[in-house]
Short mmCIF file of C-alpha atoms in Angstrom, two decimals:
data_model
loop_
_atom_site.label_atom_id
_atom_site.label_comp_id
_atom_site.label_asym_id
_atom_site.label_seq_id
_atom_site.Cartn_x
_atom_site.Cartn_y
_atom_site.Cartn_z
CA UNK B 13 -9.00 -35.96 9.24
CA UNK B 14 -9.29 -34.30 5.87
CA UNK B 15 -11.09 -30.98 7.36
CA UNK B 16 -7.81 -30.79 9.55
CA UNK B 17 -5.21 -31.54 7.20
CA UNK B 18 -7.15 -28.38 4.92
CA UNK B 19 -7.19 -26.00 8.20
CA UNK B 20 -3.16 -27.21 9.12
CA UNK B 21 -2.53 -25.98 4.99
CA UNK B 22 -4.56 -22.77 5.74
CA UNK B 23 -2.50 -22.08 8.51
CA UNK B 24 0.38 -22.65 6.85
CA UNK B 25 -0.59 -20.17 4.17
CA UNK B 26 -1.68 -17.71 6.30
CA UNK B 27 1.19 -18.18 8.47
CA UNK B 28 4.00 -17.82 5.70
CA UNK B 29 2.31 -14.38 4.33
CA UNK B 30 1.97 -12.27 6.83
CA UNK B 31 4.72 -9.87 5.20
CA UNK B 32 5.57 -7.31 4.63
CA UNK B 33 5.31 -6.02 8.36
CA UNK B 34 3.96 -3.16 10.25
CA UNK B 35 6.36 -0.66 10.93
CA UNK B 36 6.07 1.33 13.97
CA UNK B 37 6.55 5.41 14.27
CA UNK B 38 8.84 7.03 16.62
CA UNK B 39 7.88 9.25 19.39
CA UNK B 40 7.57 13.03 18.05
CA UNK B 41 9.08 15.51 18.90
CA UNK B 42 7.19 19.04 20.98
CA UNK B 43 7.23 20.78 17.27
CA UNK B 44 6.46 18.59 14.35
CA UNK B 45 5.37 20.00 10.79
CA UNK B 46 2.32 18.20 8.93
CA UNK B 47 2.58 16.02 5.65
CA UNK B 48 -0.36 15.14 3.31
CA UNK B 49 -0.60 11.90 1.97
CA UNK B 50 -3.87 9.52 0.08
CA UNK B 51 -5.68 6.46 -0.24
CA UNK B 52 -7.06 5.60 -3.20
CA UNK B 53 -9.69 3.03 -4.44
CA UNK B 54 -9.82 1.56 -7.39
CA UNK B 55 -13.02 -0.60 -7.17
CA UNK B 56 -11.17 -3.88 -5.89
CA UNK B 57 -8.08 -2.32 -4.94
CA UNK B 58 -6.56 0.37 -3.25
CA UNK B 59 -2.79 2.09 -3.14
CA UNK B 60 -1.34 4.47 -1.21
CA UNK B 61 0.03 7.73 -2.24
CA UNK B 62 3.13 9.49 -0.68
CA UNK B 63 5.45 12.53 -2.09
CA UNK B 64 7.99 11.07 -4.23
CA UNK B 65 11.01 13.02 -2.56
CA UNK B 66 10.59 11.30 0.67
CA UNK B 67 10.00 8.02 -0.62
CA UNK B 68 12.90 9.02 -2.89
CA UNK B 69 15.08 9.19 0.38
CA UNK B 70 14.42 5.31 1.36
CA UNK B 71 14.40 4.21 -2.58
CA UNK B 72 16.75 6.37 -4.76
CA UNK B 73 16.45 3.90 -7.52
CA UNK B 74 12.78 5.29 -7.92
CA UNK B 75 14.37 8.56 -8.36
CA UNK B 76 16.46 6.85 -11.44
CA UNK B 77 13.35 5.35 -13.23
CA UNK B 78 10.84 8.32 -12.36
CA UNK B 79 12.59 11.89 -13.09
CA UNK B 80 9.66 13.87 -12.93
CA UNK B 81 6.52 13.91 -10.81
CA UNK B 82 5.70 15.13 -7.11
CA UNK B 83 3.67 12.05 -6.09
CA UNK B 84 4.13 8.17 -6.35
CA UNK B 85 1.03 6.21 -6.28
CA UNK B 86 2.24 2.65 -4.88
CA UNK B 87 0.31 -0.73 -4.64
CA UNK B 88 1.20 -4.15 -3.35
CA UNK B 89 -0.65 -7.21 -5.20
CA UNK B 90 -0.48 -10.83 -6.17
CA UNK B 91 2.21 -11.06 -8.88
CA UNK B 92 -0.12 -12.95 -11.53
CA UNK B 93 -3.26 -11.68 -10.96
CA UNK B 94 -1.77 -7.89 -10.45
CA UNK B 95 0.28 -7.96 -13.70
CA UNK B 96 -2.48 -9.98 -15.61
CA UNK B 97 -3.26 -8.49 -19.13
CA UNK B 98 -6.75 -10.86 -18.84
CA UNK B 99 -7.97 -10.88 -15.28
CA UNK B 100 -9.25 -15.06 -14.98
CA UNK B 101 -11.00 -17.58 -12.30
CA UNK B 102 -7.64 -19.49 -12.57
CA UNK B 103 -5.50 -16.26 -11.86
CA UNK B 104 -8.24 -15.33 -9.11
CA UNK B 105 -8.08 -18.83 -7.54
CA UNK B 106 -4.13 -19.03 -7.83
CA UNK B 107 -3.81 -15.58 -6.03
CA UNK B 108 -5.88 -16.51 -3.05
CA UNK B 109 -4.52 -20.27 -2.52
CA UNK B 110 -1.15 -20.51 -3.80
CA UNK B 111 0.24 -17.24 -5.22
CA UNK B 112 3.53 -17.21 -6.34
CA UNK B 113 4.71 -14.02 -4.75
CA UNK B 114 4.16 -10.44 -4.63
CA UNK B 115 4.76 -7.65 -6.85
CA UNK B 116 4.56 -3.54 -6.23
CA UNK B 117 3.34 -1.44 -8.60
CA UNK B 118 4.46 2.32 -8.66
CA UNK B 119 3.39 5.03 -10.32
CA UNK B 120 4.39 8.58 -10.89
CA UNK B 121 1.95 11.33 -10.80
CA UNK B 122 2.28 14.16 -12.83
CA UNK B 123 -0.53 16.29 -11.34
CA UNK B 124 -1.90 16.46 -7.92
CA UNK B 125 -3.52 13.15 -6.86
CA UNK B 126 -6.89 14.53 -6.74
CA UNK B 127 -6.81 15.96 -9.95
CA UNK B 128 -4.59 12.86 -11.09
CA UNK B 129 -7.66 10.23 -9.25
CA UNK B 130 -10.71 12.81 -9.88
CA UNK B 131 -12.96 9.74 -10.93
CA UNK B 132 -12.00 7.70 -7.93
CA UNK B 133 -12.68 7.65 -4.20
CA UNK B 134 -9.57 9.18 -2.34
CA UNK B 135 -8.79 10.04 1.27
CA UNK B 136 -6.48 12.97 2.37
CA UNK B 137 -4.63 12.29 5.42
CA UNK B 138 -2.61 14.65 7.23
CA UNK B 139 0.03 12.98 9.27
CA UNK B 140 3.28 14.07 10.97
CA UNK B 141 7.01 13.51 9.91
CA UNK B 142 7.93 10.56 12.39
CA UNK B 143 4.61 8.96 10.94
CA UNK B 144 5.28 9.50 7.40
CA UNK B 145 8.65 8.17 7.87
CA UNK B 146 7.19 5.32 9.42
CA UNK B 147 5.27 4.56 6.67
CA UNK B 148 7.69 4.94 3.30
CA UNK B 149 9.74 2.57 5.62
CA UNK B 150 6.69 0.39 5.39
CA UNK B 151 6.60 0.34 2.04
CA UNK B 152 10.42 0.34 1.06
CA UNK B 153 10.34 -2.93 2.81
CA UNK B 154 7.72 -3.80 1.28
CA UNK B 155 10.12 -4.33 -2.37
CA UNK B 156 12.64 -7.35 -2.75
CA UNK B 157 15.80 -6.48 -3.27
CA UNK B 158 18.56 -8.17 -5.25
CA UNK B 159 22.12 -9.01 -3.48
CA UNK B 160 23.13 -5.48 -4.26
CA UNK B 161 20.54 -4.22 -2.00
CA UNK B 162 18.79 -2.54 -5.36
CA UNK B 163 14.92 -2.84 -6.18
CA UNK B 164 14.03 -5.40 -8.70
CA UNK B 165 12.19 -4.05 -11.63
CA UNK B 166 9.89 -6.55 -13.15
CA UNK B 167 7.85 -4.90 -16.39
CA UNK B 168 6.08 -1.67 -17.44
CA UNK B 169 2.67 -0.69 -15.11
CA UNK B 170 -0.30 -0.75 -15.87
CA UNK B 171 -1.21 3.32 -16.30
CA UNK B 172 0.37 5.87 -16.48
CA UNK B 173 3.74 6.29 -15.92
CA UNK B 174 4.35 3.11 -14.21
CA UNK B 175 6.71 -0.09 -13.20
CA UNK B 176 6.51 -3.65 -11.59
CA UNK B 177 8.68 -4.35 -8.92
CA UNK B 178 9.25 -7.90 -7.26
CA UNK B 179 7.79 -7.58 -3.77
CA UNK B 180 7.90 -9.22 -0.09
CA UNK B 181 5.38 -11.65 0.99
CA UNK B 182 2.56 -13.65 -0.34
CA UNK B 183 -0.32 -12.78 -1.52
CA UNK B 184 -3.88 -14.97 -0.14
CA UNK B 185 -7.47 -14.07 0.85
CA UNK B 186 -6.27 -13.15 4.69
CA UNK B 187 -3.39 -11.21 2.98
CA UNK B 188 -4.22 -8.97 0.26
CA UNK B 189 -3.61 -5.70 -1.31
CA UNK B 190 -6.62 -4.09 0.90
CA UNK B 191 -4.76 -5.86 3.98
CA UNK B 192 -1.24 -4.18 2.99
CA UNK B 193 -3.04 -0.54 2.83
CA UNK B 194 -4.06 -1.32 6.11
CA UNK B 195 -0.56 -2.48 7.09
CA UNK B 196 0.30 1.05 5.95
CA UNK B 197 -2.31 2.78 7.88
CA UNK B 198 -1.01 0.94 10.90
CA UNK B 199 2.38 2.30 10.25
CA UNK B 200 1.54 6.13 9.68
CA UNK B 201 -0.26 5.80 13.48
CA UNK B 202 -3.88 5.15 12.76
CA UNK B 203 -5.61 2.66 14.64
CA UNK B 204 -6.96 0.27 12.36
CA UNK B 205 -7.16 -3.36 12.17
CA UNK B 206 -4.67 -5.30 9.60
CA UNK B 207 -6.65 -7.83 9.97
CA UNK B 208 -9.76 -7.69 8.96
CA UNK B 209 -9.58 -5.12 6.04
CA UNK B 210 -9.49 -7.55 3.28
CA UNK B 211 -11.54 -5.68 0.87
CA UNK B 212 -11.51 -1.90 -0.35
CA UNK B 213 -14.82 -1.35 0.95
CA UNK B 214 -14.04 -1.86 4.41
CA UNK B 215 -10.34 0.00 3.93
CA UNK B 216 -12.38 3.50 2.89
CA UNK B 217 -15.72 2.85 5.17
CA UNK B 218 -12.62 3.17 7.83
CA UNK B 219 -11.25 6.51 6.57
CA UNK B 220 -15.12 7.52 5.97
CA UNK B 221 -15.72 6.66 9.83
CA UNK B 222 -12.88 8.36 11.12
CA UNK B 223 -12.45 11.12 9.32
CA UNK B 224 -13.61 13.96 11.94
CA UNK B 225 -12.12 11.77 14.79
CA UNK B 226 -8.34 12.81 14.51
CA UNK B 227 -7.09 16.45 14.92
CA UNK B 228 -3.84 18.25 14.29
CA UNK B 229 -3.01 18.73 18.73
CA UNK B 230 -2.75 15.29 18.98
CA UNK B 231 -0.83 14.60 16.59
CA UNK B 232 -1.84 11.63 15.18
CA UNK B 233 -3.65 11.21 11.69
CA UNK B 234 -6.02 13.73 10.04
CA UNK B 235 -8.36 12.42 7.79
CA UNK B 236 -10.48 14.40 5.19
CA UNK B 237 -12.45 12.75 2.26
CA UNK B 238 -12.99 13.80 -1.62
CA UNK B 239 -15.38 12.42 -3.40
#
């Protein structure tokens, strides 16, 4: 009885963090010009980075905090663990089994993002308009909003030119920041499993795998790596 009541509170974990959700592209049209955007890995964690005037277009308030800067570098984490000044078990433990919410972290780049992340792993992918719509809509959704409609800023970031924002969902060890890349993936057309890319290992051994697979006449994802 006890080993179901633990899988029925698993599931009801699991089942109540499943957000923020995959968004899906559009169909494209015959001519369709070519946008760069890039993973990142951070050891444990990866973010994804997108040019700040398009993301600018689904969040102007980002345009309001950040006033210079090509390139916003955004993450989606655990909202104790992520804005942690002391990383503990406790905050570890709380994140996986009973986090209290989600935060995003943006920040602005002032340099290219290879230049910016040039001790890092980072993945360039080439993707169309529909898909990078598809995916800034991702990740606007991804921030709570107050009853304005306005992002929620929470406290300074934790490099750089950066800010906390309150974010959708709940964080847990089937739903992570790895998981939410992947969510993001999903939503700029690439074929890859939500599901099962909990760490940042298996989020870049993905980009590392595919990288030759895609190519510009298809027009899905292009994928080239920089180590």
């Amino acid at each position: 009885m006890k080993r179901y009541c633990v899988l029925l509170s698993v599931l009801l974990i699991t089942g109540c963090s499943g957000l923020p959700n995959v968004s899906i592209p559009s169909s494209e049209p015959e001519e369709s010009s070519f946008n760069q955007v890039y993973i990142v890995s951070h050891g444990w964690h990866t973010g994804i980075v997108v040019p700040a005037k398009r993301m600018d277009i689904y969040l102007p308030q980002l345009a309001e905090r950040f006033s210079h800067g090509n390139w916003y570098e955004i993450g989606w984490g655990d909202k104790g663990f992520y804005q942690a000044q002391e990383v503990t078990t406790g905050l570890t433990l709380q994140a996986m089994f009973w986090s209290t919410g989600a935060v995003m972290h943006v920040v602005s780049l002032p340099i290219d993002p290879e230049r910016y992340f040039s001790e890092s792993d980072i993945f360039s992918v080439e993707i169309t308009d529909n898909q990078l719509n598809s995916l800034v809509a991702f990740i606007a959704d991804s921030f709570n909003r107050d009853e304005q409609g306005d992002v929620i800023r929470l406290k300074r970031g934790i490099y750089g030119n950066s800010e906390f924002y309150d974010g959708v969902g709940r964080y847990s060890m089937f739903n992570t920041c790895n998981n939410w890349t992947a969510k993001g993936l999903k939503s700029a057309g690439m074929d890859i499993s939500t599901t099962f890319k909990m760490t940042s290992g298996s989020v870049m051994d993905y980009l590392k795998t595919h990288q030759t697979e895609y190519r510009k006449s298809d027009l899905v994802p292009k994928i080239c790596v920089t180590q």
